[in-house]
Coordinates of C-alpha atoms in Angstrom, one line a residue:
M22 CA -86.5 12.0 54.5
N23 CA -89.7 10.9 56.4
V24 CA -91.5 12.7 59.1
T25 CA -94.2 10.7 60.9
V26 CA -97.5 12.6 61.7
I27 CA -99.5 11.3 65.0
G28 CA -103.5 11.7 63.7
A29 CA -105.4 13.1 61.3
G30 CA -107.5 15.9 62.3
L31 CA -107.6 19.8 61.4
A32 CA -103.6 20.0 62.7
G33 CA -102.4 16.5 61.4
S34 CA -104.0 17.2 58.1
E35 CA -102.1 20.9 57.6
C36 CA -98.9 19.8 58.9
A37 CA -98.7 16.9 56.8
W38 CA -99.3 18.8 53.7
Q39 CA -96.9 21.3 54.4
L40 CA -94.8 18.4 54.7
A41 CA -95.3 16.6 51.6
Q42 CA -95.6 20.3 49.5
R43 CA -92.2 20.8 50.5
G44 CA -91.2 17.1 49.0
L45 CA -90.7 15.3 52.1
Q46 CA -92.2 11.7 52.7
V47 CA -94.9 11.6 55.2
T48 CA -96.3 8.7 57.1
L49 CA -100.1 10.0 58.4
C50 CA -101.0 7.7 61.4
E51 CA -104.8 7.5 62.1
M52 CA -106.5 5.8 63.9
K53 CA -110.0 5.9 62.7
P54 CA -111.6 3.4 61.4
E55 CA -110.2 1.0 63.7
K56 CA -111.1 3.2 66.7
R57 CA -112.5 6.6 67.1
T58 CA -113.1 9.1 70.0
P59 CA -116.5 9.7 71.7
A60 CA -116.8 13.1 70.0
H61 CA -116.0 11.3 66.3
V62 CA -118.2 10.0 64.4
T63 CA -116.9 9.3 60.8
D64 CA -113.9 7.8 59.1
S65 CA -112.6 11.3 56.9
F66 CA -110.2 13.3 58.3
A67 CA -110.0 16.9 59.7
E68 CA -114.2 16.0 61.2
L69 CA -115.5 18.7 62.7
C70 CA -116.8 17.4 65.9
C71 CA -118.3 21.1 67.5
S72 CA -119.8 23.3 65.5
N73 CA -119.2 23.7 61.7
S74 CA -118.1 27.3 61.4
L75 CA -114.9 28.3 61.6
R76 CA -115.8 31.5 63.0
S77 CA -115.7 34.9 61.8
D78 CA -113.9 35.8 58.1
Q79 CA -113.5 39.5 58.6
L80 CA -110.4 41.2 59.1
E81 CA -111.5 43.6 62.1
N82 CA -111.7 40.6 64.0
A83 CA -108.6 38.2 65.2
V84 CA -109.6 35.4 63.7
G85 CA -110.9 36.4 60.1
L86 CA -106.8 37.8 60.3
L87 CA -105.6 34.3 60.8
K88 CA -107.4 32.8 58.1
E89 CA -106.1 35.2 56.0
E90 CA -102.7 34.7 57.2
L91 CA -103.2 31.1 56.2
R92 CA -105.1 31.6 53.0
R93 CA -101.9 33.4 50.8
L94 CA -99.3 31.1 52.8
G95 CA -101.5 27.4 51.3
S96 CA -103.2 26.4 53.6
L97 CA -105.0 22.9 53.0
I98 CA -107.4 23.8 55.7
L99 CA -108.6 27.5 54.3
R100 CA -109.0 26.1 50.6
C101 CA -110.9 23.4 51.7
A102 CA -113.2 25.6 53.3
D103 CA -113.8 27.7 51.0
E104 CA -114.0 25.1 48.6
T105 CA -117.3 23.9 50.9
R106 CA -118.8 27.1 52.9
V107 CA -122.1 27.9 53.0
E108 CA -123.9 31.2 53.8
A109 CA -123.3 32.3 57.0
G110 CA -123.0 36.0 57.2
G111 CA -119.6 37.5 58.2
A112 CA -118.7 33.9 59.3
L113 CA -116.7 31.3 57.2
A114 CA -118.8 28.2 58.0
V115 CA -118.6 24.6 55.6
D116 CA -120.5 21.5 54.3
R117 CA -119.4 19.5 57.6
H118 CA -119.4 16.7 55.9
G119 CA -117.8 17.9 52.3
F120 CA -115.7 19.9 53.9
A121 CA -114.3 16.7 55.8
A122 CA -114.2 14.5 52.6
L123 CA -112.6 17.0 49.8
V124 CA -109.5 16.9 53.1
T125 CA -109.8 13.2 53.4
E126 CA -109.1 12.7 49.4
R127 CA -106.7 15.6 49.2
I128 CA -104.6 13.7 51.8
K129 CA -104.8 10.7 50.3
T130 CA -104.0 11.7 46.9
H131 CA -100.5 13.0 47.5
P132 CA -98.0 11.1 46.2
N133 CA -95.9 12.1 49.5
I134 CA -98.1 10.7 51.8
T135 CA -98.6 6.8 52.8
V136 CA -101.7 7.1 55.1
V137 CA -101.4 4.1 57.8
E138 CA -104.6 3.1 59.4
G139 CA -104.5 1.9 63.8
E140 CA -103.9 3.0 66.7
V141 CA -100.3 4.8 67.4
T142 CA -99.6 3.5 71.2
D143 CA -96.1 4.9 71.3
I144 CA -94.5 7.5 69.7
P145 CA -91.8 6.3 66.8
G146 CA -88.5 7.1 66.4
G147 CA -87.2 10.0 64.1
E148 CA -88.5 12.9 63.0
V149 CA -92.3 13.0 64.5
V150 CA -95.0 15.1 65.4
V151 CA -98.1 14.5 67.5
A152 CA -101.3 15.9 66.4
S153 CA -103.9 13.5 68.2
G154 CA -105.6 15.7 69.4
P155 CA -107.1 16.9 73.1
L156 CA -109.0 13.2 72.7
T157 CA -106.0 11.2 72.6
S158 CA -106.2 7.8 73.1
D159 CA -105.1 6.7 76.6
A160 CA -102.5 3.9 75.4
L161 CA -100.9 7.2 73.7
A162 CA -101.8 9.4 76.3
D163 CA -100.1 7.4 79.2
R164 CA -97.1 7.4 77.2
L165 CA -97.0 10.8 76.4
Q166 CA -97.4 11.2 80.4
T167 CA -94.2 9.1 80.8
L168 CA -92.4 11.0 78.8
L169 CA -93.1 14.7 79.6
G170 CA -93.9 14.0 83.2
A171 CA -96.4 13.2 85.8
D172 CA -97.7 17.1 86.1
S173 CA -97.1 18.0 82.0
A174 CA -101.1 17.8 81.1
L175 CA -103.7 19.9 82.0
H176 CA -107.8 19.0 81.2
F177 CA -111.0 21.0 80.4
Y178 CA -114.7 20.6 79.0
D179 CA -115.9 21.2 75.5
A180 CA -119.1 20.5 74.2
A181 CA -121.2 20.4 70.9
A182 CA -124.6 21.8 69.8
P183 CA -127.4 19.5 68.9
L184 CA -128.8 19.8 65.1
V185 CA -132.2 19.8 63.4
S186 CA -133.9 19.2 60.5
A187 CA -135.0 22.8 58.3
E188 CA -137.9 20.9 57.6
S189 CA -139.2 20.5 60.9
V190 CA -138.9 24.1 62.0
D191 CA -142.0 26.0 62.0
M192 CA -141.5 28.8 59.9
D193 CA -144.9 30.5 60.7
L194 CA -142.9 31.4 64.1
A195 CA -139.3 32.3 62.8
W196 CA -137.8 34.0 59.5
F197 CA -134.8 34.3 57.9
G198 CA -132.4 37.3 58.7
S199 CA -129.0 38.8 59.9
R200 CA -128.4 40.8 62.4
Y201 CA -129.0 44.6 61.8
D202 CA -129.9 43.1 58.1
R203 CA -126.6 43.1 57.5
G204 CA -125.1 40.6 54.2
T205 CA -127.5 38.0 53.5
A206 CA -130.7 36.3 55.3
D207 CA -128.4 33.3 56.1
Y208 CA -130.1 32.4 60.2
V209 CA -132.9 31.3 60.8
N210 CA -133.7 33.7 64.1
C211 CA -136.6 32.0 66.5
P212 CA -137.9 35.0 68.8
M213 CA -138.9 34.0 72.6
S214 CA -141.4 36.6 74.3
E215 CA -140.5 37.9 78.2
A216 CA -142.6 34.9 79.2
E217 CA -141.9 32.2 76.6
Y218 CA -138.1 33.3 78.1
E219 CA -138.3 33.2 81.9
A220 CA -139.9 29.2 81.6
F221 CA -137.2 28.3 79.1
W222 CA -134.7 29.7 81.2
Q223 CA -136.1 28.4 83.9
A224 CA -136.6 24.8 82.8
L225 CA -133.1 25.3 81.2
T226 CA -131.2 25.9 84.8
T227 CA -133.0 22.5 86.5
A228 CA -132.5 20.4 84.0
Q229 CA -131.0 17.0 84.4
E230 CA -127.5 16.6 82.9
A231 CA -125.4 13.5 81.6
E232 CA -123.1 12.7 84.0
V233 CA -119.4 13.5 82.5
H234 CA -116.7 12.4 85.5
G235 CA -114.6 14.9 87.1
F236 CA -117.4 17.6 85.3
E237 CA -117.5 21.1 87.0
D238 CA -118.4 24.4 85.9
K239 CA -115.1 26.0 86.4
K240 CA -113.6 23.8 84.0
V241 CA -115.3 24.6 80.9
F242 CA -113.8 26.4 77.8
E243 CA -115.1 30.1 78.0
G244 CA -115.5 29.5 73.9
C245 CA -117.7 26.4 73.8
M246 CA -119.4 26.8 77.1
P247 CA -122.8 24.2 78.3
V248 CA -125.8 26.7 77.3
E249 CA -126.9 25.5 81.1
V250 CA -123.9 26.7 83.0
M251 CA -123.8 29.9 80.8
A252 CA -127.8 30.2 81.8
R253 CA -126.9 29.2 86.0
R254 CA -124.7 32.7 85.7
G255 CA -128.2 34.7 86.0
R256 CA -131.4 35.0 84.1
D257 CA -130.4 37.7 81.5
T258 CA -126.6 36.1 81.0
L259 CA -127.7 34.2 78.0
C260 CA -129.8 37.9 76.0
Y261 CA -126.0 39.1 76.1
G262 CA -124.8 36.4 74.6
P263 CA -125.7 33.6 72.3
L264 CA -129.7 35.1 72.9
K265 CA -129.1 37.7 72.5
P266 CA -132.1 40.1 70.4
R267 CA -129.9 43.4 69.5
G268 CA -130.3 44.1 65.7
L269 CA -133.0 41.7 65.2
R270 CA -136.6 42.7 64.4
D271 CA -138.7 40.3 64.5
P272 CA -140.9 41.0 60.5
R273 CA -144.3 40.0 62.4
T274 CA -144.3 42.7 64.9
G275 CA -140.9 44.8 64.3
R276 CA -139.4 45.1 67.4
E277 CA -136.9 43.2 69.1
P278 CA -138.3 39.9 70.8
C279 CA -136.7 39.2 74.4
A280 CA -134.8 36.4 73.6
V281 CA -133.6 35.2 69.7
V282 CA -132.4 31.5 69.4
Q283 CA -130.1 31.4 65.7
L284 CA -130.2 28.9 63.7
R285 CA -127.3 28.3 61.1
R286 CA -127.0 25.9 57.7
D287 CA -124.9 22.7 58.6
N288 CA -124.8 21.6 55.3
A289 CA -124.9 22.7 51.5
E290 CA -128.2 21.4 51.0
G291 CA -129.5 23.8 53.9
T292 CA -131.7 20.2 55.2
V293 CA -129.6 20.3 58.7
Y294 CA -129.4 23.2 60.8
N295 CA -127.4 24.1 64.1
L296 CA -128.4 25.7 67.5
V297 CA -126.0 29.0 67.8
G298 CA -124.3 28.7 70.8
F299 CA -126.3 25.8 72.4
Q300 CA -123.8 23.4 73.2
T301 CA -124.5 21.4 75.9
H302 CA -124.2 17.8 78.2
L303 CA -128.2 17.6 79.2
K304 CA -129.8 14.3 79.4
F305 CA -131.2 13.7 75.8
P306 CA -134.3 13.7 76.8
E307 CA -134.3 16.8 78.2
Q308 CA -132.6 18.1 75.6
R309 CA -135.8 17.3 73.4
R310 CA -137.9 18.7 76.5
V311 CA -135.9 22.3 77.4
F312 CA -135.4 23.0 73.6
S313 CA -138.6 22.2 72.5
M314 CA -139.9 24.7 74.5
I315 CA -138.2 27.3 72.2
P316 CA -141.7 28.2 70.3
A317 CA -140.5 27.8 66.7
L318 CA -139.2 23.9 68.1
R319 CA -141.9 22.8 69.0
D320 CA -142.0 19.7 66.6
A321 CA -137.9 20.2 65.9
E322 CA -136.5 16.8 64.7
F323 CA -133.1 16.5 66.0
L324 CA -130.9 14.5 64.3
R325 CA -128.2 14.9 66.9
Y326 CA -128.3 15.6 70.8
G327 CA -125.2 18.0 72.3
V328 CA -122.5 16.4 73.4
M329 CA -119.9 16.6 76.3
H330 CA -115.9 15.4 76.4
R331 CA -113.2 15.9 78.2
N332 CA -110.3 18.1 76.3
T333 CA -106.9 17.5 77.7
F334 CA -103.5 20.5 76.9
L335 CA -100.1 20.6 77.6
D336 CA -98.6 22.5 80.4
S337 CA -97.2 24.1 76.5
P338 CA -94.6 26.9 77.8
R339 CA -93.2 24.3 80.2
L340 CA -92.6 22.4 77.3
L341 CA -92.6 23.6 73.9
D342 CA -91.3 26.4 71.7
R343 CA -92.4 28.7 70.0
Y344 CA -92.6 26.2 66.6
Y345 CA -94.0 23.8 68.9
R346 CA -91.3 22.0 68.9
L347 CA -90.6 19.2 72.6
K348 CA -87.9 21.5 74.0
S349 CA -85.8 18.4 75.4
E350 CA -86.1 16.5 72.3
P351 CA -86.6 18.6 69.8
R352 CA -87.4 15.7 67.3
I353 CA -90.7 15.5 68.1
S354 CA -93.2 18.4 67.8
F355 CA -97.1 18.8 68.6
A356 CA -99.7 20.8 66.9
G357 CA -103.4 21.3 67.6
Q358 CA -105.7 21.5 70.7
M359 CA -103.6 19.6 72.5
T360 CA -100.6 22.7 72.6
G361 CA -103.2 24.8 74.0
V362 CA -104.4 26.8 71.4
E363 CA -108.4 26.7 70.8
G364 CA -110.6 26.4 67.9
Y365 CA -110.4 24.8 64.8
V366 CA -108.2 27.9 62.8
E367 CA -105.9 27.9 65.2
S368 CA -105.6 24.2 65.7
A369 CA -104.8 24.1 61.5
A370 CA -102.4 26.9 61.8
S371 CA -100.4 25.0 64.9
G372 CA -100.2 22.0 62.3
F373 CA -99.4 24.6 59.4
L374 CA -95.7 25.9 61.7
A375 CA -95.1 22.7 62.5
G376 CA -95.2 21.7 59.0
V377 CA -92.9 24.2 57.9
E378 CA -90.2 24.3 60.4
T379 CA -90.0 20.8 60.2
A380 CA -89.4 20.3 56.5
R381 CA -87.3 23.0 56.6
R382 CA -85.4 22.2 59.5
L383 CA -84.6 19.0 57.6
R384 CA -83.7 20.6 54.6
G385 CA -81.0 22.9 56.4
L386 CA -83.1 26.0 56.2
P387 CA -83.6 28.4 59.2
P388 CA -86.8 28.8 60.8
V389 CA -89.1 31.3 59.9
D390 CA -89.4 34.3 62.0
F391 CA -93.0 34.9 62.5
P392 CA -93.1 37.5 64.6
R393 CA -96.0 38.9 67.5
E394 CA -97.0 40.8 64.9
T395 CA -98.8 38.2 62.9
A396 CA -101.4 35.8 64.2
V397 CA -99.9 32.7 62.8
G398 CA -96.5 33.9 64.9
A399 CA -98.7 35.3 68.4
L400 CA -100.4 31.9 68.8
G401 CA -96.9 30.3 68.9
L402 CA -95.7 33.0 71.6
Y403 CA -98.5 32.7 73.1
I404 CA -98.4 28.8 73.9
S405 CA -94.5 28.7 74.4
N406 CA -94.3 31.9 76.8
M407 CA -92.7 31.1 80.3
S408 CA -94.0 34.1 81.8
V409 CA -97.4 32.9 81.5
T410 CA -98.3 31.4 85.2
A411 CA -101.7 29.8 85.2
F412 CA -101.9 28.3 81.7
Q413 CA -105.0 27.7 79.6
P414 CA -106.1 27.2 76.0
M415 CA -106.9 30.2 74.3
N416 CA -108.1 31.4 70.7
I417 CA -106.5 33.7 68.8
N418 CA -106.7 37.5 69.3
F419 CA -105.5 41.1 69.3
G420 CA -104.1 40.9 73.3
I421 CA -101.4 38.5 72.4
M422 CA -100.2 41.1 69.5
P423 CA -98.4 44.4 69.7
P424 CA -100.5 47.3 70.1
L425 CA -100.2 50.0 67.4
D426 CA -97.7 52.9 67.7
H427 CA -99.9 55.5 67.5
R428 CA -103.9 55.7 68.5
V429 CA -106.6 54.9 66.3
K430 CA -110.3 56.2 66.6
G431 CA -112.9 53.3 67.0
K432 CA -112.1 49.0 67.9
R433 CA -113.1 48.4 64.5
N434 CA -110.5 50.7 62.5
K435 CA -108.1 50.2 64.7
N436 CA -108.1 46.0 64.0
A437 CA -108.5 47.0 60.3
E438 CA -105.2 48.7 61.3
L439 CA -103.5 45.9 63.0
S440 CA -105.1 43.0 60.2
A441 CA -103.0 45.3 57.9
R442 CA -100.3 45.0 59.6
S443 CA -100.1 41.7 60.0
L444 CA -100.6 40.8 56.3
A445 CA -97.6 43.8 55.1
V446 CA -95.3 41.2 57.5
I447 CA -96.9 38.0 55.6
E448 CA -96.5 39.5 52.3
G449 CA -92.4 40.1 53.0
I450 CA -91.8 36.9 54.4
K451 CA -94.3 35.0 52.4
E452 CA -91.9 33.6 49.0
E453 CA -89.8 31.9 52.0
V454 CA -92.2 30.4 53.8
L455 CA -93.2 28.9 51.0
K456 CA -90.0 27.9 50.0

């Protein structure tokens, strides 16, 4: 039995791995290196186009729970992420190139996976999982539009943050530390006084933006909002968001600054850092001008400027079931951000579930019931929920999972109990899932 997986991003790689691990032959189609999207710069699989962080690794956070579920269920993406992680406090961040190289090596050396390079322009016969991503090539997107209907696809805009060299950061004006001194000192903190922040904010809100066809502020995804769009919401908005100074005392003064820009390590060597929360679509010269107003970055060497690109996703509640199968043609499944899950880990989770379910169906086994109490199940049930009237991409969150049947004092304690409940369910179905 052969399954074709289109796209070797996070979702496609995870899906292909799960299918292959269950004894199916997989043809993994990837258009790189023949062709790349505007967001991709390497030929590796599972390339991280935006941040190198897979977000929180704590069980009091929904994405931390999703990671732990995937770890326990044999996720390739989580295994490679753990093997290439870089220090980032309570988050799971990875060496971006090391991670992608490891995923690529594992996929290409699996005996049940055949990689076929080149652009796919049509849906082949047989079992297919489309994981071509939110930047699906025009030819395939047009074919999908014809297959699914003229009103099947929606879109929003996504952005990536700039990278700077570590040696170019002025450490006389910055310090290593973590918020409230929790954990290890993994972030470079770049403080700004009130006057410095005021000048920075004024420059940011009036800087020239690169032209992106069809872009409007209202079409951005809230979880990846360009910093200039956030700044236009009000002078203090950034200080309650990515520039929040709470818990970050400047060792030179002993006080919290007006604002703090945090830099997070982007590679294992610690030679490259990204500006946390600084997704942007300003013109490149404007990025250098405005971001160099941050005192510790006045002489920063920008290794990559921020970029913005259009992301396309399906009207999944109308089109897909809880296992990411096309309702009108179940031999075709979808996975990744094009289904409306948002985030690296969520994309991997959709590929995981699509792979597991497809393998079970082809082997004559019933699908595993991932209930809404689990993060994996909650995501699949969200994207297939017909009662969602204004469907938008969503990160995993405890709000799409059932509440506890008893009161718990404190949000962290409540979330910890939700995670404990979920992991108990996962342990109960784990043996069946891994068949």
